[in-house]
Every structure is written in structure tokens, then in C-alpha cells.
Amino acid sequence: LVTFPGILYTLLELFIFHGTTAVEGASALVFTFLAMEAVKTYAFQPYYTIAGNEIPSWTTPGIWMVVATLLVPGSSFVGHLCGLVVGYAYAWRYMRILEPSEWILKKVEEKLGFVLLRLPWYVCLEKRTEMNYFEMLPMAAAPPAAAHLGGPGRTLGV
């Protein structure tokens, strides 16, 4: 998820803008994740109502990109845009190449099943086909198997 925005940015800079500006940081990755989460949010909350206007929830990362560009003048608008493009492409399932095929996952589970069962949040292939795309990551509560890991720990979404 970092490589694809970087490649897209490099191609745009070299062949379209003919620039040699060096950029650094992880903001493109942040905008990639923002775009992915915005598409997930759009599935259950299609619009935000602000001052009587309905704004599609999937467009909010674009608004944040403009705000970031205005507040941080040295930030790379094109880099953030590349992160958004890759995030939307991944969330709308156009980048399936990043996901291993099911026969590869099945082989890995056959060989390493005894290890994978010890991972508290691992979703096996059988459960994955039954679950919705949005139920893959833990969002609010940790499973009971996580209690034995020791330490205070943190749970996503809490």
C-alpha cells in the first residue's frame, strides 16, 4: 500500500510534471487508509449532513486532502492524491492483485494450521467466506482468546 502510491507519484512527476522534487513521509499512506475507510463508511452511512447539505461520505478524504494542503503549505498535494487514488482503487476491489488467491491461502492453512489457530485474530478461509468484507478486522472488542497474552494491551476501536 505504500509502493503503489509511490510508483504512481514517480510516474506523474517524471512524465507529466517533469519535476525533480523529493518528497518524504507517510502522509500518502494515511490518505490511502482514509480512502479505504471512507468507502467502508459509505456502505452504512452514505451521507453526512452539514448545514442542511448532504455530502457523500466517500468524498471526505478529498476534503481533508484540500485542508491538509492549505494548512501545511509544503505538503505534496500530488502525493496525497496518489494515496487517495490507490486507497479508492483498493477499497473498490480494483487492486485484487494485492490479495493472495484462495488456493494459496488454503495451502498455507493446510501446512500451518496448527500455528494459525494460536493467533487470536486470524480469520481462517472457511470463516472468511461466510463473513462480510467489512467484518475482517477487529473494531471494538477483543476475542476472549486474547486475555492470555499478558500485559494491558489495547483493543482497536476502544
Coordinates of C-alpha atoms in Angstrom, one line a residue:
L1 CA 0.0 0.0 0.0
V2 CA 3.0 2.3 0.2
T3 CA 4.6 1.2 -3.0
F4 CA 1.7 1.8 -5.4
P5 CA 1.2 5.5 -4.4
G6 CA 5.0 5.9 -4.7
I7 CA 5.1 4.4 -8.1
L8 CA 2.1 6.5 -9.3
Y9 CA 3.7 9.7 -7.9
T10 CA 7.0 8.9 -9.5
L11 CA 5.4 8.3 -12.9
L12 CA 3.4 11.5 -12.6
E13 CA 6.4 13.6 -11.6
L14 CA 8.7 12.2 -14.3
F15 CA 6.4 12.1 -17.3
I16 CA 3.7 14.6 -16.7
F17 CA 5.1 17.4 -14.4
H18 CA 8.8 16.8 -15.3
G19 CA 9.7 17.6 -11.8
T20 CA 12.6 16.5 -9.6
T21 CA 11.1 17.4 -6.2
A22 CA 12.0 14.9 -3.4
V23 CA 9.2 14.0 -1.0
E24 CA 9.2 12.1 2.2
G25 CA 6.8 11.0 4.9
A26 CA 3.9 8.7 5.4
S27 CA 1.1 11.0 4.5
A28 CA 0.3 9.2 1.3
L29 CA -0.3 6.0 3.3
V30 CA -2.5 7.9 5.7
F31 CA -4.6 9.2 2.7
T32 CA -4.7 5.6 1.3
F33 CA -6.2 4.4 4.6
L34 CA -8.6 7.3 4.8
A35 CA -9.9 6.5 1.3
M36 CA -10.4 2.8 2.2
E37 CA -12.2 3.7 5.4
A38 CA -14.4 6.2 3.7
V39 CA -15.6 3.6 1.2
K40 CA -16.4 1.3 4.2
T41 CA -18.3 4.1 5.9
Y42 CA -20.2 4.8 2.7
A43 CA -21.7 1.3 2.9
F44 CA -23.6 2.0 6.1
Q45 CA -23.7 5.8 6.2
P46 CA -23.9 7.2 2.7
Y47 CA -24.1 10.9 3.5
Y48 CA -23.1 13.4 6.1
T49 CA -25.5 16.3 6.7
I50 CA -23.7 19.5 7.3
A51 CA -25.7 22.7 7.5
G52 CA -28.5 21.1 5.6
N53 CA -26.3 19.9 2.7
E54 CA -25.7 16.2 2.1
I55 CA -22.1 15.3 1.4
P56 CA -21.3 11.8 0.3
S57 CA -19.2 10.1 3.0
W58 CA -16.8 8.6 0.4
T59 CA -15.7 12.2 -0.6
T60 CA -14.5 13.3 2.8
P61 CA -10.8 12.2 2.3
G62 CA -10.7 14.6 -0.6
I63 CA -11.9 17.4 1.6
W64 CA -9.2 16.5 4.2
M65 CA -6.6 16.5 1.4
V66 CA -7.5 20.1 0.5
V67 CA -7.5 21.1 4.2
A68 CA -4.1 19.5 4.7
T69 CA -2.7 21.3 1.6
L70 CA -4.0 24.6 2.9
L71 CA -2.7 24.1 6.5
V72 CA 0.6 22.6 5.6
P73 CA 1.9 24.6 2.6
G74 CA 5.0 22.3 2.0
S75 CA 2.9 19.1 1.7
S76 CA 2.6 17.3 -1.5
F77 CA -0.9 17.6 -3.0
V78 CA 0.0 15.2 -5.8
G79 CA 1.4 12.6 -3.3
H80 CA -1.8 12.8 -1.2
L81 CA -3.8 12.5 -4.4
C82 CA -1.9 9.4 -5.3
G83 CA -2.6 7.9 -1.9
L84 CA -6.3 8.6 -2.3
V85 CA -6.4 7.0 -5.8
V86 CA -4.7 3.8 -4.6
G87 CA -6.9 3.7 -1.5
Y88 CA -10.1 4.1 -3.5
A89 CA -8.9 1.5 -6.1
Y90 CA -8.1 -1.0 -3.4
A91 CA -11.4 -0.4 -1.5
W92 CA -13.5 -0.7 -4.7
R93 CA -11.6 -4.0 -5.4
Y94 CA -9.7 -2.9 -8.5
M95 CA -6.4 -4.0 -6.9
R96 CA -7.1 -7.6 -6.3
I97 CA -3.6 -8.4 -7.2
L98 CA -2.6 -7.4 -3.7
E99 CA -4.7 -10.2 -2.2
P100 CA -3.5 -13.8 -2.5
S101 CA -5.8 -16.2 -4.2
E102 CA -7.9 -18.6 -2.2
W103 CA -6.0 -21.7 -3.3
I104 CA -2.7 -20.2 -1.9
L105 CA -4.5 -19.4 1.4
K106 CA -5.9 -22.9 1.5
K107 CA -2.4 -24.4 1.0
V108 CA -0.9 -22.2 3.7
E109 CA -3.7 -23.1 6.1
E110 CA -3.2 -26.8 5.5
K111 CA 0.5 -26.6 6.2
L112 CA 0.5 -24.0 9.0
G113 CA -3.0 -24.6 10.5
F114 CA -1.6 -25.5 13.9
V115 CA 0.3 -22.2 14.1
L116 CA -2.6 -20.0 12.7
L117 CA -5.0 -21.4 15.3
R118 CA -2.9 -19.8 18.0
L119 CA -3.3 -16.3 16.5
P120 CA -6.2 -14.7 18.3
W121 CA -7.5 -12.6 15.4
Y122 CA -6.7 -14.8 12.5
V123 CA -9.8 -15.4 10.3
C124 CA -9.5 -18.8 8.5
L125 CA -10.6 -19.2 5.0
E126 CA -13.8 -21.0 5.9
K127 CA -14.9 -18.2 8.2
R128 CA -13.8 -15.6 5.7
T129 CA -16.2 -16.8 3.0
E130 CA -19.0 -16.7 5.5
M131 CA -18.2 -13.2 6.7
N132 CA -18.8 -9.9 5.1
Y133 CA -15.9 -7.9 3.7
F134 CA -16.2 -5.4 6.5
E135 CA -16.1 -7.9 9.3
M136 CA -12.4 -8.9 8.7
L137 CA -10.7 -6.6 11.2
P138 CA -11.5 -6.4 14.9
M139 CA -13.1 -3.0 15.5
A140 CA -14.5 -2.9 19.1
A141 CA -14.0 -5.9 21.2
A142 CA -11.1 -8.4 21.6
P143 CA -11.9 -12.1 21.4
P144 CA -11.6 -14.0 24.7
A145 CA -8.5 -15.8 23.4
A146 CA -6.6 -12.5 23.7
A147 CA -6.9 -12.5 27.5
H148 CA -3.9 -14.9 28.0
L149 CA -1.4 -12.7 26.0
G150 CA -0.3 -10.8 29.1
G151 CA 0.2 -7.1 29.5
P152 CA -2.5 -4.4 29.5
G153 CA -2.8 -4.2 25.7
R154 CA -5.1 -2.2 23.6
T155 CA -8.2 -3.1 21.5
L156 CA -8.9 -1.4 18.3
G157 CA -11.9 0.9 18.4
V158 CA -11.9 1.3 22.2

